[in-house]
CSV table of C-alpha atoms in Angstrom, one decimal:
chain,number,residue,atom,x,y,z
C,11,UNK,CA,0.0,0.0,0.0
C,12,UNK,CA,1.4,3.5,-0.9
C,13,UNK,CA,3.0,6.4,1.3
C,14,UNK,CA,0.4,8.9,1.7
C,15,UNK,CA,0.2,12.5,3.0
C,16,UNK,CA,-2.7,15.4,3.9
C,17,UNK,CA,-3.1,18.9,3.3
C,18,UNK,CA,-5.6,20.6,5.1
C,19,UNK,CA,-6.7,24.3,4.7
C,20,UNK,CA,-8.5,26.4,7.8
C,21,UNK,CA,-9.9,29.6,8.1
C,22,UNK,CA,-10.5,31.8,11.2
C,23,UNK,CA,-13.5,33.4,11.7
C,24,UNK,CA,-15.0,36.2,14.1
C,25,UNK,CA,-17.5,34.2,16.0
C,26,UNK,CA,-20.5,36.8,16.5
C,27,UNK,CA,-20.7,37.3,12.7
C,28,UNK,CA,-18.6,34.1,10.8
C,29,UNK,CA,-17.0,37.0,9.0
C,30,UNK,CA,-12.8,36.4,8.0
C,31,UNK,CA,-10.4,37.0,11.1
C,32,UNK,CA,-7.1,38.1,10.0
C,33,UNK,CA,-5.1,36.1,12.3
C,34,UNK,CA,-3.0,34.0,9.9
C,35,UNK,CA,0.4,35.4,10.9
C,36,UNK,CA,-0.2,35.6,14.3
C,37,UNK,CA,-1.1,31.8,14.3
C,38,UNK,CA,1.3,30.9,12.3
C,39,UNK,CA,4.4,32.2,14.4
C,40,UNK,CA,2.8,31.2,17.1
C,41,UNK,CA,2.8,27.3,16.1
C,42,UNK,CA,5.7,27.1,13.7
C,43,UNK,CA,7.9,24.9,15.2
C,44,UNK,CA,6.5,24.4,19.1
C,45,UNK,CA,5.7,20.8,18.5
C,46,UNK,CA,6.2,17.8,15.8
C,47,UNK,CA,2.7,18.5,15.1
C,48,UNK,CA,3.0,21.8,14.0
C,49,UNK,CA,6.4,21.8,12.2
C,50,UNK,CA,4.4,21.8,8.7
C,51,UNK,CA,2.2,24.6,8.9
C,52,UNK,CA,2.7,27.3,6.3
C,53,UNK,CA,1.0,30.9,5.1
C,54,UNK,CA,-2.1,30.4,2.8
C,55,UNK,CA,-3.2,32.8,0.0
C,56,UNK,CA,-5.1,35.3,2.5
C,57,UNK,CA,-4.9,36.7,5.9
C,58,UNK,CA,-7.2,35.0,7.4
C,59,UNK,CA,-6.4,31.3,6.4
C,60,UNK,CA,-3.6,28.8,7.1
C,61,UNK,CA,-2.4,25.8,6.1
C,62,UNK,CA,-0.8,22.6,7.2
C,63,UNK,CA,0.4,19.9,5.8
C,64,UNK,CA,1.1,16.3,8.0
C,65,UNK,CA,4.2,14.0,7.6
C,66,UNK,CA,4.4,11.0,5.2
C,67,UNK,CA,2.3,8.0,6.6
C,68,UNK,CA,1.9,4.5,6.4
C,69,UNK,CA,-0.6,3.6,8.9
C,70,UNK,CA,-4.3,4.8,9.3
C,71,UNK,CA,-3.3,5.2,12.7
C,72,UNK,CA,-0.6,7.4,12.7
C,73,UNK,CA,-2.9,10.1,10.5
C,74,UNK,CA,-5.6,9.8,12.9
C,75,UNK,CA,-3.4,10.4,15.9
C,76,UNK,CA,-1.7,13.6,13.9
C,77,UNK,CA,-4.7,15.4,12.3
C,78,UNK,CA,-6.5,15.0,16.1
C,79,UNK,CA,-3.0,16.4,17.8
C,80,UNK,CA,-2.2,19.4,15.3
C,81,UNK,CA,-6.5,20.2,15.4
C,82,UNK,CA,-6.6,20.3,19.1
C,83,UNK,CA,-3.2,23.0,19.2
C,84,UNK,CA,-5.2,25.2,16.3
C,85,UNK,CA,-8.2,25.5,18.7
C,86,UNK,CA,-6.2,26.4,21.4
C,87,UNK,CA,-4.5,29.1,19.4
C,88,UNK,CA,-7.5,30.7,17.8
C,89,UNK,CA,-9.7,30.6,21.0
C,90,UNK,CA,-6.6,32.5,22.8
C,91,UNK,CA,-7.4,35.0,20.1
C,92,UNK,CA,-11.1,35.3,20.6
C,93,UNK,CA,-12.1,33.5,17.1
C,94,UNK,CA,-12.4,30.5,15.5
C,95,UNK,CA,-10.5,28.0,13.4
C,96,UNK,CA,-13.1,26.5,11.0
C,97,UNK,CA,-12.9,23.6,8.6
C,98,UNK,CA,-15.1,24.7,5.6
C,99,UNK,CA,-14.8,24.4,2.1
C,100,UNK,CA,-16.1,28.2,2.3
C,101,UNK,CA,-17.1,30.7,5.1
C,102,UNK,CA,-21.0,31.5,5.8
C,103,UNK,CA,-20.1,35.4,5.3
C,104,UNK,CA,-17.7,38.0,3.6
C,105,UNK,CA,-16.9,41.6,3.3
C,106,UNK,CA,-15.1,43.7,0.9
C,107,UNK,CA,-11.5,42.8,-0.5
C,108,UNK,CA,-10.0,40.1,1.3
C,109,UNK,CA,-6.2,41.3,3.0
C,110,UNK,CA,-4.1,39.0,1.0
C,111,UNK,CA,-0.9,37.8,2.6
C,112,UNK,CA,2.6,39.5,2.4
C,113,UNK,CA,3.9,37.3,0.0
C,114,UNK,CA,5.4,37.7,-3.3
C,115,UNK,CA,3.6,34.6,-5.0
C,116,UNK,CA,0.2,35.2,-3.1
C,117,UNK,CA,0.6,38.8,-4.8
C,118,UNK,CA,1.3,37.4,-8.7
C,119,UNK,CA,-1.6,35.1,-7.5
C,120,UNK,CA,-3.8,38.3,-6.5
C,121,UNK,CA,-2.7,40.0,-10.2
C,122,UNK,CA,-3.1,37.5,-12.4
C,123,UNK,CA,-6.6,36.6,-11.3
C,124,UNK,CA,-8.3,40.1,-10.1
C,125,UNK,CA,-11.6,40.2,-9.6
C,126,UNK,CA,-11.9,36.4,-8.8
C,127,UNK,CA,-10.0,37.4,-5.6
C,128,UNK,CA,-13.0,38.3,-3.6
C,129,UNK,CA,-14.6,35.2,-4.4
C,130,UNK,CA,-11.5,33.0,-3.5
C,131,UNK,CA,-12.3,32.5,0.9
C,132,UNK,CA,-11.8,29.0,0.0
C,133,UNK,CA,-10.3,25.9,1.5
C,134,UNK,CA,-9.4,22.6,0.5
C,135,UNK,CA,-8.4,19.1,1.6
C,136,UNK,CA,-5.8,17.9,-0.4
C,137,UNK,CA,-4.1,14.1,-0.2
C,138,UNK,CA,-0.9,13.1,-1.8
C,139,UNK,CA,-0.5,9.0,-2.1
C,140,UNK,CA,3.3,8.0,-2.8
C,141,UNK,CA,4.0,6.8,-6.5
C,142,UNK,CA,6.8,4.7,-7.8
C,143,UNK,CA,7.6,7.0,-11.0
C,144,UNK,CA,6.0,9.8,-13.0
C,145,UNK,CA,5.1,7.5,-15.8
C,146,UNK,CA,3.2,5.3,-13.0
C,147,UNK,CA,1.3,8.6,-11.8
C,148,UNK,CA,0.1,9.6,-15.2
C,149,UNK,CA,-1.1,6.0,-15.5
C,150,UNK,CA,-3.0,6.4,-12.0
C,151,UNK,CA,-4.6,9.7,-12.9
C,152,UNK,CA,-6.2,7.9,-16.1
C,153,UNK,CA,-7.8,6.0,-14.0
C,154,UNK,CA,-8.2,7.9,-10.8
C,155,UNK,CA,-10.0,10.5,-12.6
C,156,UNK,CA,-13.3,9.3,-12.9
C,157,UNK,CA,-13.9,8.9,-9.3
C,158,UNK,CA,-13.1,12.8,-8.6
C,159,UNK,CA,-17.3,13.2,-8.3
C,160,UNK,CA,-17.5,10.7,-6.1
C,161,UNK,CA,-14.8,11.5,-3.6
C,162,UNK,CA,-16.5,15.2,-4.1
C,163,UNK,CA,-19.9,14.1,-3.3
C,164,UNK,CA,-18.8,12.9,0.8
C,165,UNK,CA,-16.5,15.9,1.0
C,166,UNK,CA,-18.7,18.4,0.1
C,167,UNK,CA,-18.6,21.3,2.8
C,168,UNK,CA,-19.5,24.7,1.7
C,169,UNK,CA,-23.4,25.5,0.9
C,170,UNK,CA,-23.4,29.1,2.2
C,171,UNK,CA,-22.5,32.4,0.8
C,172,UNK,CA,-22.6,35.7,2.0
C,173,UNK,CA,-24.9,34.5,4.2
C,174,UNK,CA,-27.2,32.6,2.5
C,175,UNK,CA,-27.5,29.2,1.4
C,176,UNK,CA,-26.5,28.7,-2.2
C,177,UNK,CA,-28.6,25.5,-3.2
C,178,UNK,CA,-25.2,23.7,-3.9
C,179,UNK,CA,-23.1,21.5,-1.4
C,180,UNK,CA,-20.1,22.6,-2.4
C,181,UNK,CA,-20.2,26.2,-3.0
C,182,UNK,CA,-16.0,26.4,-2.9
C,183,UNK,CA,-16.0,23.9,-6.3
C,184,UNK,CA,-18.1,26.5,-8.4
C,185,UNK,CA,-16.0,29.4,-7.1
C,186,UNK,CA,-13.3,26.7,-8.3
C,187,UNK,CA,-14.6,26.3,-12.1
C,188,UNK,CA,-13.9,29.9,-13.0
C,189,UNK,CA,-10.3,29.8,-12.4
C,190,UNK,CA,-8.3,29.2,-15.4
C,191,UNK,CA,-7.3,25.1,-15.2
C,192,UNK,CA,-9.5,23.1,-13.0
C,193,UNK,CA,-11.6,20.1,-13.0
C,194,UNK,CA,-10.9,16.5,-14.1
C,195,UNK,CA,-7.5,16.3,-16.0
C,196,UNK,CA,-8.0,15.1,-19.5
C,197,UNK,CA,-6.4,11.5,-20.3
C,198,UNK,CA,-2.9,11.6,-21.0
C,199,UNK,CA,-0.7,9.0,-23.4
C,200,UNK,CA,2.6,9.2,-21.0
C,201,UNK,CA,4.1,11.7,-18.2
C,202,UNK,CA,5.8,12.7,-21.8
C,203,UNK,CA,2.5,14.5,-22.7
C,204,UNK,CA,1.3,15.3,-19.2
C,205,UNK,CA,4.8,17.2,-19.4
C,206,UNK,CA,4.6,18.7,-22.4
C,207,UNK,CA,1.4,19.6,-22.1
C,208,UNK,CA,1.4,21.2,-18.5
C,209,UNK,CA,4.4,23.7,-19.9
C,210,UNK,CA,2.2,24.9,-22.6
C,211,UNK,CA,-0.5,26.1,-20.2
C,212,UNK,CA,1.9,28.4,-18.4
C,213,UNK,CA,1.5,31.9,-19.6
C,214,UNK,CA,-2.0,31.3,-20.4
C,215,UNK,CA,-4.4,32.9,-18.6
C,216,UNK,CA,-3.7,32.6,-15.0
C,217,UNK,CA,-1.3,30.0,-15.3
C,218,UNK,CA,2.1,31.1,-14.1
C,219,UNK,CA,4.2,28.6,-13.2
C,220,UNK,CA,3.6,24.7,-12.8
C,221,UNK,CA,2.0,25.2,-9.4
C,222,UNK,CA,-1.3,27.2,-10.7
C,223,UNK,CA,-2.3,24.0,-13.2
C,224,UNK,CA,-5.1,23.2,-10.3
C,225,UNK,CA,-6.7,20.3,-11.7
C,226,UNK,CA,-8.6,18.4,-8.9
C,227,UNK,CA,-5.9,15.8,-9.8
C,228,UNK,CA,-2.2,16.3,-10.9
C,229,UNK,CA,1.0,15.0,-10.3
C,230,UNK,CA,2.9,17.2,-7.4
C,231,UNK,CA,5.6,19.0,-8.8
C,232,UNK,CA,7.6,19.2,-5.5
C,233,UNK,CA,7.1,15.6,-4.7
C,234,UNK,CA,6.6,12.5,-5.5
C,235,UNK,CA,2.6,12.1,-5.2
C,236,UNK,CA,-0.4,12.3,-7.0
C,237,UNK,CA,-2.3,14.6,-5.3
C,238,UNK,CA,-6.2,14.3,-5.1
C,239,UNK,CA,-7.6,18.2,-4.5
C,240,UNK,CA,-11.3,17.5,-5.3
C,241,UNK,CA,-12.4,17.6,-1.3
C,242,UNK,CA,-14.0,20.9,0.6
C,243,UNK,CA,-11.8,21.4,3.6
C,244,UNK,CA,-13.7,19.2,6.4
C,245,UNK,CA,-15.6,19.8,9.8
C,246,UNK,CA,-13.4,17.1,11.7
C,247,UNK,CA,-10.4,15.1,11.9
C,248,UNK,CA,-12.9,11.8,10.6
C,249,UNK,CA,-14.0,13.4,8.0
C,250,UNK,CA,-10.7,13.8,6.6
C,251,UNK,CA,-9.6,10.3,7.5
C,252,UNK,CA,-12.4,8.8,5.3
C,253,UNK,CA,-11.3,10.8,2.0
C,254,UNK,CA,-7.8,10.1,2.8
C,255,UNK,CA,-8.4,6.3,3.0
C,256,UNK,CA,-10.7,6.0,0.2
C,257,UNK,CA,-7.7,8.2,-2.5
C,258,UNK,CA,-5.2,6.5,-0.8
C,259,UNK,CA,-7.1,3.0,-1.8
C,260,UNK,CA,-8.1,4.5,-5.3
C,261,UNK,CA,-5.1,5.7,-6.0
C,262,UNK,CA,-3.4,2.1,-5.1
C,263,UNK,CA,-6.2,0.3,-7.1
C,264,UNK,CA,-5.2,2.6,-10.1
C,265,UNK,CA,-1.6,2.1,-10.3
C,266,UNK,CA,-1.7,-1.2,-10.2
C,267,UNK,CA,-4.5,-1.3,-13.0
C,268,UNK,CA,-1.5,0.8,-14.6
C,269,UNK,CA,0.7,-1.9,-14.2
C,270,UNK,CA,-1.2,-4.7,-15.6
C,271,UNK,CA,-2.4,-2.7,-18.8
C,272,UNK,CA,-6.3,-2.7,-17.2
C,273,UNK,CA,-7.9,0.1,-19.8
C,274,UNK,CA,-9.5,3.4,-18.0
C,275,UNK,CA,-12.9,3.4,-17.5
C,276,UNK,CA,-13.8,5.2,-20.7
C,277,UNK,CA,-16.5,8.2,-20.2
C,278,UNK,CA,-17.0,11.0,-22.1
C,279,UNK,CA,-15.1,14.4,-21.0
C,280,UNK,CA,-18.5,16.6,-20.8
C,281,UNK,CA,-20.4,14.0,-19.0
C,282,UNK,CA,-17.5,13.2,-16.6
C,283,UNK,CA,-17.6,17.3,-16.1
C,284,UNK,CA,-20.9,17.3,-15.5
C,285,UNK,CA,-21.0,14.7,-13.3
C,286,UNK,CA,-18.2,17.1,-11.0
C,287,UNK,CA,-20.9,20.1,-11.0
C,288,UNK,CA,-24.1,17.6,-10.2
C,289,UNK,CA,-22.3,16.0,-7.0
C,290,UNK,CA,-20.9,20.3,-6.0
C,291,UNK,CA,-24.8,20.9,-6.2
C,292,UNK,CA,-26.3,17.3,-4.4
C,293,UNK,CA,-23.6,16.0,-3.0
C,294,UNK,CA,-24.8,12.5,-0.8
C,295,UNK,CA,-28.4,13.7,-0.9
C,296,UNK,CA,-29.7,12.1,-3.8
C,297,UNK,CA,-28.0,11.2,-7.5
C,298,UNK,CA,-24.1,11.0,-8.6
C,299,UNK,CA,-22.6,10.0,-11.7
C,300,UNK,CA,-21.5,6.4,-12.0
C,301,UNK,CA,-18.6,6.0,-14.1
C,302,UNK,CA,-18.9,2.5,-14.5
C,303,UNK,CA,-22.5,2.9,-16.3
C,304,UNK,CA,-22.7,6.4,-17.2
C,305,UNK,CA,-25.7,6.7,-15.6
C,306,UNK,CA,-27.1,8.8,-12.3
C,307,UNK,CA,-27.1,6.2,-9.7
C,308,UNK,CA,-28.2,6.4,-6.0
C,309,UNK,CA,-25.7,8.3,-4.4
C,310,UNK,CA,-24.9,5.4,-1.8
C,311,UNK,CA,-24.9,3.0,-4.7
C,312,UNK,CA,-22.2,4.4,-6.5
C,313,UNK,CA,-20.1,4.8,-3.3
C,314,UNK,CA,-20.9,0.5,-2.9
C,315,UNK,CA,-19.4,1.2,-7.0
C,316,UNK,CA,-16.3,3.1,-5.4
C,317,UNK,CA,-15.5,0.6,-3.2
C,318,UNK,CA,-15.8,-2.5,-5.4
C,319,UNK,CA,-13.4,-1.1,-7.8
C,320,UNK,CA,-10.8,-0.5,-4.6
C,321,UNK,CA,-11.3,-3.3,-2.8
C,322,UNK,CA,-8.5,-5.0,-3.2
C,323,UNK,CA,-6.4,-2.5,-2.1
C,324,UNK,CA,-8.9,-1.5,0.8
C,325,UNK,CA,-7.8,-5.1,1.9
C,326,UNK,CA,-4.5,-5.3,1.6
C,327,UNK,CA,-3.8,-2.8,4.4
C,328,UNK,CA,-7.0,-4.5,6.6
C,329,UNK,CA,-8.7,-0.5,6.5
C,330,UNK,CA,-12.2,-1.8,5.7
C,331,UNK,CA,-14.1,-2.1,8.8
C,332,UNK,CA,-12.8,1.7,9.8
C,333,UNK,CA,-14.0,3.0,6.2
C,334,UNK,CA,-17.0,1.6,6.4
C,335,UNK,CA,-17.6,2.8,10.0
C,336,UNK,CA,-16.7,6.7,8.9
C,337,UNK,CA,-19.0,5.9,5.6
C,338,UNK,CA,-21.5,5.2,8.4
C,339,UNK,CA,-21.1,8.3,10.7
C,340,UNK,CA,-21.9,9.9,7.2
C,341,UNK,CA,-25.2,8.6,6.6
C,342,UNK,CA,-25.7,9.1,10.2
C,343,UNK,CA,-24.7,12.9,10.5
C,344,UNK,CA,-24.7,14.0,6.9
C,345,UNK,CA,-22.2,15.3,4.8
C,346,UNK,CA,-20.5,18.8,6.0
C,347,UNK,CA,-22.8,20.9,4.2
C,348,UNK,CA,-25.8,19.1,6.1
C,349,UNK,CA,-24.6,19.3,9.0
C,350,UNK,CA,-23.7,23.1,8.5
C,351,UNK,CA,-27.4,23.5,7.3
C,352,UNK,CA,-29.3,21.1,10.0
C,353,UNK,CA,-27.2,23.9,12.6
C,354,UNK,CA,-28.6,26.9,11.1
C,355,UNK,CA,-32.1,25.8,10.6
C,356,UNK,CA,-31.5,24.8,13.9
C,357,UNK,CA,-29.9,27.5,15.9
C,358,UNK,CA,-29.2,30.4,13.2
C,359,UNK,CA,-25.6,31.5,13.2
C,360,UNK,CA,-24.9,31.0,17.1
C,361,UNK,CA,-25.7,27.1,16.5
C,362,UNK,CA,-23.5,27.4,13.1
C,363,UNK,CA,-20.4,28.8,14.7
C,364,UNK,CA,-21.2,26.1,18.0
C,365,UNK,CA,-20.6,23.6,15.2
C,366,UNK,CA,-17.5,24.8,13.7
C,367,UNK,CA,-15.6,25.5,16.5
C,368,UNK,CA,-16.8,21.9,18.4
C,369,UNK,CA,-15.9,19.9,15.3
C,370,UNK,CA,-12.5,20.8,14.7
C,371,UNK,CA,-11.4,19.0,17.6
C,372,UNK,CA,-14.1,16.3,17.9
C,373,UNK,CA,-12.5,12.4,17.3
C,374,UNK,CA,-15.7,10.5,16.7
């Protein structure tokens, strides 16, 4: 089973309000470097966000014990500060021109994409699983790609805007769709034409350097990985352990299908597209695209669909019992974006930031 590693994006928030709280730097000196847990954390592109990024796993358990340690110290540190740390794919309000932060790249970022910068409060969950070669990582991507919707549909974590709900579960993956490379990655012959391919994008549009081709699946320039950035930053540490063990497992099943010559599942590019915008709108509440058939499927059904195709390497490592106990606290306490909704019609925005604040450390 392959290496695998998480990036997780927060935000902090004013609690009275749920507006932006630009606390980034402050946070971030304060935890660079205090613990193990904390070594990894790094600036994100605005003020009020941050980012961290775990060390290379092996074991379920080793994540679980990390993501719960490095949570619990983020909490402490924005609550210290009067605000809190929340992991959402988007916050519930804005104002004005976000303060970017201080950085040269974050400010080529800011120019090159100009009035998509208010729109961009959005955070992510990324996971990067360990590959053997490029060539081997183009191969898994072929494969991986189809199963972006899916993974998207159980991360989805960001249904309000500027107050109000949008109608959409993930409200951070249609902000996403307007910047100038996203989505699923087309199908590539060899890392020779992922390669030459990627170079041609830069200069185009917003594409600077190798690093702003933000497919929701790529090859990590920097390391090793393919690196699965589909997912809505999440509520809690579980939440992220699921999607981590599920593109970990895909990701497995798919290089190894590499290996062995086992064709792509072959789906048309707009209807695989489509497929990414119907699970940002539904998300686990009612249809998704199966690849497999090319049809709209029961949303659980084509999860059962996910699982079949990765069950071998689900097994390997002995992780299936575990996923399908975090698959179960999903049907049992929704998706992000339902729980974030369930809190407002149930409390309003006191109830909303109750639930932010509780789930970034909660461990079940």
């Amino acid at each position: 089973m392959r290496t695998f590693g998480i990036e997780e994006e927060f935000i902090f928030l004013r609690p009275a309000t749920l507006q932006p709280a630009n606390v980034g730097d402050e946070v971030h000196a304060e935890l660079l470097g205090h613990s193990p847990v904390s070594r990894f954390i790094s600036h994100e592109f605005l003020a009020s966000q941050i980012e961290r990024s775990t060390p290379v796993f092996d074991r379920f358990e080793q994540a679980s014990a990390d993501l719960l340690a490095f949570r619990s110290r983020l909490a402490a540190a924005a609550a210290s500060r009067g605000v809190i740390a929340a992991g959402v794919g988007a916050p519930f309000q804005t104002e004005g021109w976000p303060e970017v932060t201080n950085v040269e790249r974050y400010h080529t970022v800011e120019t090159e994409f100009r009035g998509l910068v208010p729109d961009h409060l959005i955070n992510g969950l990324h996971v990067h699983v360990g590959i053997p070669s490029r060539e081997a990582g183009v191969q898994a991507l072929n494969r991986v790609r189809v199963w972006l919707p899916t993974l998207l549909a159980l991360a989805v974590n960001s249904p309000f805007w500027h107050g109000a709900d949008t109608g959409f579960s993930s409200w951070r993956s249609v902000h996403m769709r307007r910047w100038s490379t996203i989505g699923c990655p087309p199908l590539f012959a060899d890392a020779a034409e992922y390669d030459r391919r990627i170079r041609r994008l830069v200069g185009v549009g917003g594409t600077y350097d190798l690093r702003t081709i933000w497919w929701n699946a790529r090859l990590a320039e920097d390391h090793p990985t393919v690196e699965i950035r589909v997912c809505d930053a999440q509520l809690d540490a579980p939440s992220t352990l699921l999607l981590a063990a599920l593109t970990r497992a895909v990701v497995t099943q798919a290089l190894r299908d590499g290996e062995t010559d086992v064709a792509p599942i072959d789906i048309a590019p707009e209807l695989l597209d489509a497929g990414l915008w119907h699970a940002a709108r539904e998300g686990m509440e009612s249809t998704l695209l199966n690849p497999v058939s090319g049809t709209l499927e029961a949303a659980s059904a084509v999860v059962d669909a996910l699982l079949h195709y990765a069950a071998d390497a689900i097994d390997e490592v002995g992780n299936l019992d575990r996923i399908l106990e975090l698959l179960a606290r999903v049907r049992r306490l929704g998706t992000g974006a339902e729980r974030q909704r369930a809190a407002m019609r149930s409390g309003g925005q006191p109830a909303l930031a109750a639930l932010l604040a509780h789930a970034l450390t909660a461990h079940a």
